[in-house]
Coordinates of C-alpha atoms and ligand atoms in Angstrom, one line a residue:
X1 CA -15.6 4.3 -21.1
X2 CA -17.6 3.1 -18.1
X3 CA -21.0 3.7 -19.7
X4 CA -21.3 0.3 -21.4
X5 CA -20.6 -1.4 -18.0
X6 CA -23.0 0.6 -15.8
X7 CA -25.4 1.8 -18.4
X8 CA -25.4 5.3 -16.9
X9 CA -23.2 8.4 -16.8
X10 CA -20.9 7.5 -13.9
X11 CA -19.3 10.9 -13.5
X12 CA -21.2 14.2 -13.2
X13 CA -20.1 17.7 -12.5
X14 CA -21.6 19.0 -9.2
X15 CA -21.3 22.4 -7.5
X16 CA -19.0 22.6 -4.5
X17 CA -21.9 22.6 -2.0
X18 CA -19.6 21.3 0.7
X19 CA -17.8 24.7 0.6
X20 CA -14.3 23.2 0.3
X21 CA -11.8 26.0 0.2
X22 CA -9.1 26.5 -2.5
X23 CA -11.1 24.3 -4.9
X24 CA -12.6 24.7 -8.3
X25 CA -16.2 25.8 -8.2
X26 CA -17.3 22.3 -9.4
X27 CA -16.5 18.8 -8.2
X28 CA -16.6 15.6 -10.3
X29 CA -19.0 13.2 -8.6
X30 CA -18.8 9.4 -9.1
X31 CA -22.4 8.6 -8.7
X32 CA -21.9 4.9 -8.0
X33 CA -19.1 5.0 -5.5
X34 CA -20.0 3.6 -2.1
X35 CA -18.6 3.5 1.4
X36 CA -18.0 0.5 3.5
X37 CA -17.5 0.2 7.3
X38 CA -14.3 -1.9 7.3
X39 CA -14.6 -2.7 11.0
X40 CA -18.0 -4.4 10.4
X41 CA -16.6 -6.1 7.3
X42 CA -13.9 -7.7 9.3
X43 CA -16.3 -8.7 12.1
X44 CA -18.6 -10.4 9.6
X45 CA -15.7 -12.2 8.0
X46 CA -14.5 -13.5 11.4
X47 CA -18.1 -14.6 12.3
X48 CA -18.4 -16.4 8.9
X49 CA -15.2 -18.3 9.1
X50 CA -15.7 -19.2 12.8
X51 CA -19.3 -20.4 12.1
X52 CA -17.8 -22.8 9.6
X53 CA -15.4 -24.2 12.1
X54 CA -12.2 -22.5 10.8
X55 CA -9.6 -21.9 13.4
X56 CA -8.1 -18.4 13.4
X57 CA -4.7 -18.0 15.1
X58 CA -4.0 -14.4 15.9
X59 CA -0.5 -13.0 16.7
X60 CA 1.1 -15.9 15.1
X61 CA 4.0 -14.7 12.9
X62 CA 4.9 -17.2 10.1
X63 CA 8.6 -17.3 9.8
X64 CA 8.8 -19.4 6.7
X65 CA 6.8 -21.7 4.4
X66 CA 8.5 -24.5 2.5
X67 CA 6.9 -26.6 -0.1
X68 CA 7.4 -30.4 0.3
X69 CA 6.4 -33.0 -2.2
X70 CA 2.8 -33.4 -1.0
X71 CA 2.4 -30.7 1.7
X72 CA 3.8 -27.4 3.0
X73 CA 5.8 -26.9 6.1
X74 CA 4.9 -23.8 8.2
X75 CA 7.3 -22.5 10.7
X76 CA 6.1 -20.3 13.6
X77 CA 8.5 -19.0 16.4
X78 CA 7.6 -21.9 18.7
X79 CA 5.7 -24.3 16.5
X80 CA 6.1 -26.1 13.2
X81 CA 3.3 -27.9 11.4
X82 CA 2.4 -29.1 7.9
X83 CA -0.7 -28.4 5.8
X84 CA -1.8 -30.1 2.6
X85 CA -2.3 -26.7 1.0
X86 CA -1.1 -23.3 2.1
X87 CA -2.3 -19.9 0.8
X88 CA 0.0 -16.9 1.5
X89 CA -2.2 -13.8 1.5
X90 CA 0.0 -11.3 3.3
X91 CA 0.0 -8.7 0.4
X92 CA 2.9 -6.2 0.9
X93 CA 4.6 -8.7 3.2
X94 CA 4.4 -11.7 0.7
X95 CA 8.1 -11.4 -0.2
X96 CA 9.1 -12.1 3.4
X97 CA 7.9 -15.7 2.8
X98 CA 8.1 -16.2 -1.0
X99 CA 10.4 -15.2 -3.8
X100 CA 7.9 -12.7 -5.4
X101 CA 7.9 -9.1 -6.5
X102 CA 5.8 -6.6 -4.5
X103 CA 6.5 -3.1 -3.3
X104 CA 5.3 -1.8 0.1
X105 CA 3.6 1.6 0.1
X106 CA 2.8 3.1 3.5
X107 CA -0.3 5.2 3.8
X108 CA -0.8 7.4 6.8
X109 CA -4.2 8.5 8.0
X110 CA -5.9 10.5 10.8
X111 CA -9.4 10.7 12.2
X112 CA -11.1 13.7 13.9
X113 CA -13.3 13.8 16.9
X114 CA -17.1 13.6 16.3
X115 CA -18.1 16.8 14.6
X116 CA -21.5 18.3 15.5
X117 CA -23.8 18.7 12.5
X118 CA -21.2 17.5 10.0
X119 CA -22.6 18.1 6.5
X120 CA -19.9 16.2 4.6
X121 CA -21.0 12.7 3.4
X122 CA -19.2 10.5 1.0
X123 CA -15.7 9.7 -0.3
X124 CA -13.5 12.4 -1.8
X125 CA -10.3 12.1 -3.8
X126 CA -7.8 14.7 -4.9
X127 CA -4.3 15.0 -6.2
X128 CA -4.7 12.1 -8.6
X129 CA -6.1 10.0 -5.8
X130 CA -3.0 10.4 -3.5
X131 CA -5.2 12.2 -1.0
X132 CA -8.6 11.0 0.1
X133 CA -11.1 11.7 2.8
X134 CA -14.5 10.5 3.9
X135 CA -16.9 10.8 6.7
X136 CA -17.2 7.9 9.2
X137 CA -20.5 8.7 10.8
X138 CA -19.9 12.2 12.1
X139 CA -16.1 12.1 12.0
X140 CA -13.7 12.8 9.1
X141 CA -11.1 10.2 8.2
X142 CA -8.4 11.4 5.8
X143 CA -5.2 10.0 4.5
X144 CA -2.6 9.6 1.8
X145 CA 0.0 12.0 0.5
X146 CA 2.7 9.3 0.2
X147 CA 3.7 11.0 -3.1
X148 CA 5.3 13.7 -1.0
X149 CA 8.0 11.3 0.1
X150 CA 8.0 8.3 -2.2
X151 CA 11.3 6.9 -0.9
X152 CA 10.4 7.2 2.8
X153 CA 7.0 5.8 2.3
X154 CA 8.2 2.7 0.4
X155 CA 8.4 0.7 3.6
X156 CA 6.6 -1.9 5.7
X157 CA 7.4 0.2 8.8
X158 CA 4.0 1.2 10.5
X159 CA 5.2 4.7 11.5
X160 CA 4.0 8.3 11.1
X161 CA 6.1 11.2 9.7
X162 CA 5.8 14.9 10.5
X163 CA 5.9 15.8 6.8
X164 CA 2.8 13.8 5.9
X165 CA 0.8 14.3 9.1
X166 CA 1.3 18.1 8.6
X167 CA 0.1 17.9 5.0
X168 CA -3.0 15.9 6.2
X169 CA -3.7 18.5 8.9
X170 CA -3.4 21.4 6.5
X171 CA -5.8 19.7 4.1
X172 CA -8.3 19.3 7.0
X173 CA -7.9 22.9 8.3
X174 CA -7.4 24.8 5.0
X175 CA -9.6 22.9 2.5
X176 CA -12.1 20.5 4.1
X177 CA -13.2 22.4 7.3
X178 CA -11.7 25.9 6.9
X179 CA -12.1 28.2 9.9
X180 CA -13.2 25.3 12.2
X181 CA -11.2 24.1 15.1
X182 CA -11.4 20.3 15.0
X183 CA -9.5 17.9 17.3
X184 CA -7.6 14.9 15.8
X185 CA -8.2 11.9 18.0
X186 CA -6.1 9.2 16.3
X187 CA -3.4 8.7 13.7
X188 CA -2.0 5.5 12.2
X189 CA -0.6 4.0 9.1
X190 CA -1.2 0.9 6.9
X191 CA 0.8 -0.8 4.2
X192 CA -0.3 -1.3 0.6
X193 CA 1.2 -3.9 -1.7
X194 CA 1.8 -2.3 -5.1
X195 CA 3.7 -3.0 -8.3
X196 CA 4.1 -1.9 -11.9
X197 CA 0.9 -3.6 -12.8
X198 CA -2.4 -2.5 -11.2
X199 CA -3.6 -6.1 -11.3
X200 CA -3.3 -8.4 -8.3
X201 CA -1.1 -11.5 -8.6
X202 CA -2.8 -14.8 -7.8
X203 CA -0.8 -17.9 -8.5
X204 CA 0.5 -21.3 -7.4
X205 CA 4.1 -21.4 -6.4
X206 CA 4.1 -25.2 -6.3
X207 CA 1.4 -27.9 -6.3
X208 CA 0.6 -27.2 -2.6
X209 CA 1.7 -23.6 -2.0
X210 CA -0.3 -20.7 -3.4
X211 CA -0.4 -17.0 -3.0
X212 CA -2.4 -13.8 -3.7
X213 CA -0.8 -10.4 -3.2
X214 CA -0.2 -6.9 -4.7
X215 CA -3.8 -5.7 -4.2
X216 CA -2.7 -2.2 -5.4
X217 CA -4.5 -0.3 -2.7
X218 CA -7.9 -1.8 -3.8
X219 CA -8.1 -4.8 -1.5
X220 CA -11.3 -3.6 0.2
X221 CA -13.0 -3.4 -3.2
X222 CA -11.6 -6.5 -4.8
X223 CA -10.3 -8.6 -1.9
X224 CA -13.2 -11.0 -1.7
X225 CA -13.0 -11.7 -5.5
X226 CA -9.2 -12.2 -5.2
X227 CA -9.8 -14.6 -2.2
X228 CA -12.2 -16.5 -4.4
X229 CA -9.8 -16.7 -7.3
X230 CA -7.1 -17.9 -4.8
X231 CA -9.4 -20.7 -3.4
X232 CA -10.3 -21.8 -7.0
X233 CA -6.6 -22.5 -7.7
X234 CA -7.2 -25.9 -5.9
X235 CA -10.8 -26.6 -7.0
Ligands
FAD301 C1 -4.9 3.9 4.7 C2 -5.4 2.9 3.7 C3 -6.5 3.2 3.0 C4 -7.1 2.3 2.1 N1 -8.2 2.6 1.4 C5 -8.8 1.7 0.6 C6 -10.0 1.9 -0.1 O1 -10.5 3.0 0.0 N2 -10.5 1.0 -1.0 C7 -9.8 -0.2 -1.2 O2 -10.3 -1.0 -1.9 N3 -8.7 -0.5 -0.5 C8 -8.1 0.4 0.3 N4 -7.0 0.1 1.0 C9 -6.2 -1.1 0.6 C10 -6.7 -2.3 1.4 O3 -6.7 -2.1 2.8 C11 -5.7 -3.5 1.1 O4 -5.7 -3.7 -0.3 C12 -6.2 -4.7 1.8 O5 -6.2 -4.6 3.2 C13 -5.3 -5.9 1.4 O6 -5.8 -7.0 2.0 P1 -4.9 -8.3 2.3 O7 -5.7 -9.2 3.2 O8 -4.4 -8.8 1.0 O9 -3.6 -7.7 3.1 P2 -3.5 -7.0 4.5 O10 -4.8 -6.3 4.8 O11 -2.3 -6.1 4.4 O12 -3.3 -8.2 5.5 C14 -2.1 -8.9 5.5 C15 -2.0 -9.5 6.9 O13 -0.9 -10.4 6.9 C16 -0.3 -10.3 8.1 N5 1.1 -10.8 8.0 C17 2.1 -10.3 7.2 N6 3.2 -11.0 7.3 C18 2.9 -12.1 8.1 C19 3.6 -13.2 8.6 N7 4.9 -13.4 8.3 N8 3.0 -14.1 9.4 C20 1.7 -13.9 9.8 N9 0.9 -12.8 9.4 C21 1.5 -11.9 8.5 C22 -0.4 -8.8 8.4 O14 -0.2 -8.6 9.8 C23 -1.8 -8.5 8.0 O15 -2.7 -8.8 9.0 C24 -6.4 1.0 1.9 C25 -5.3 0.7 2.6 C26 -4.8 1.7 3.5 C27 -3.5 1.3 4.3

């Protein structure tokens, strides 16, 4: 299916040279999948917008947006202002501001200490993509397992749960780095915006109010294109 697009065999069977335990002897490798340093990505984005004179207001919660005839009124806790055009790009949180359909899906993650001589390089997915791990330099970042508790994880609450953290730890200790004592240095969660369709929603709500949300857990890969599509709504 992907061959006509990439003109090569995207998937290949590879022996389990990483010595993952409790795995089949072969892994399916996606030859063209890449990794991105999302910290650097965000720094670059901030530098770009600031170099173009765009003001970024951090820690400013928008309480409401309301479309007027020729502008949009934006309400912050201590400030109200109007803008000619407003773009709501808060993904899973879009329905706090607009009458739209999007379901939050919490994803919990953890990261290890730096591991001397770490051989593992790349992004790995298992359990239909619900579990994933990758190296970040010489650490392992792993996350997912929200399918273990779909009801609890359908939330915008940035918390951790014992059930999922234990699952992630056992994946680390029993499959990825068996027989190795590795310290976990940080744990956190993030919120995806999902829906019945895997496609993001990009639309105008009125002549001056526009939105892009429901990035389906793919926003790092497709976010810049979705942003472009959103901007083009008023071109
Ligand atoms: C653990 C995890 C792993 C992921 N892995 C991948 C991956 O491998 N590949 C991939 O492509 N994608 C991945 N994603 C998905 C990707 O991070 C998201 O799709 C992407 O961040 C969506 O970008 P966004 O800017 O639309 O929304 P977000 O990044 O969610 O940003 C929305 C922003 O809006 C702010 N906000 C919300 N409400 C308000 C309000 N009322 N007022 C002001 N601000 C508000 C929030 O604070 C937040 O900063 C992952 C996500 C998680 C959580």
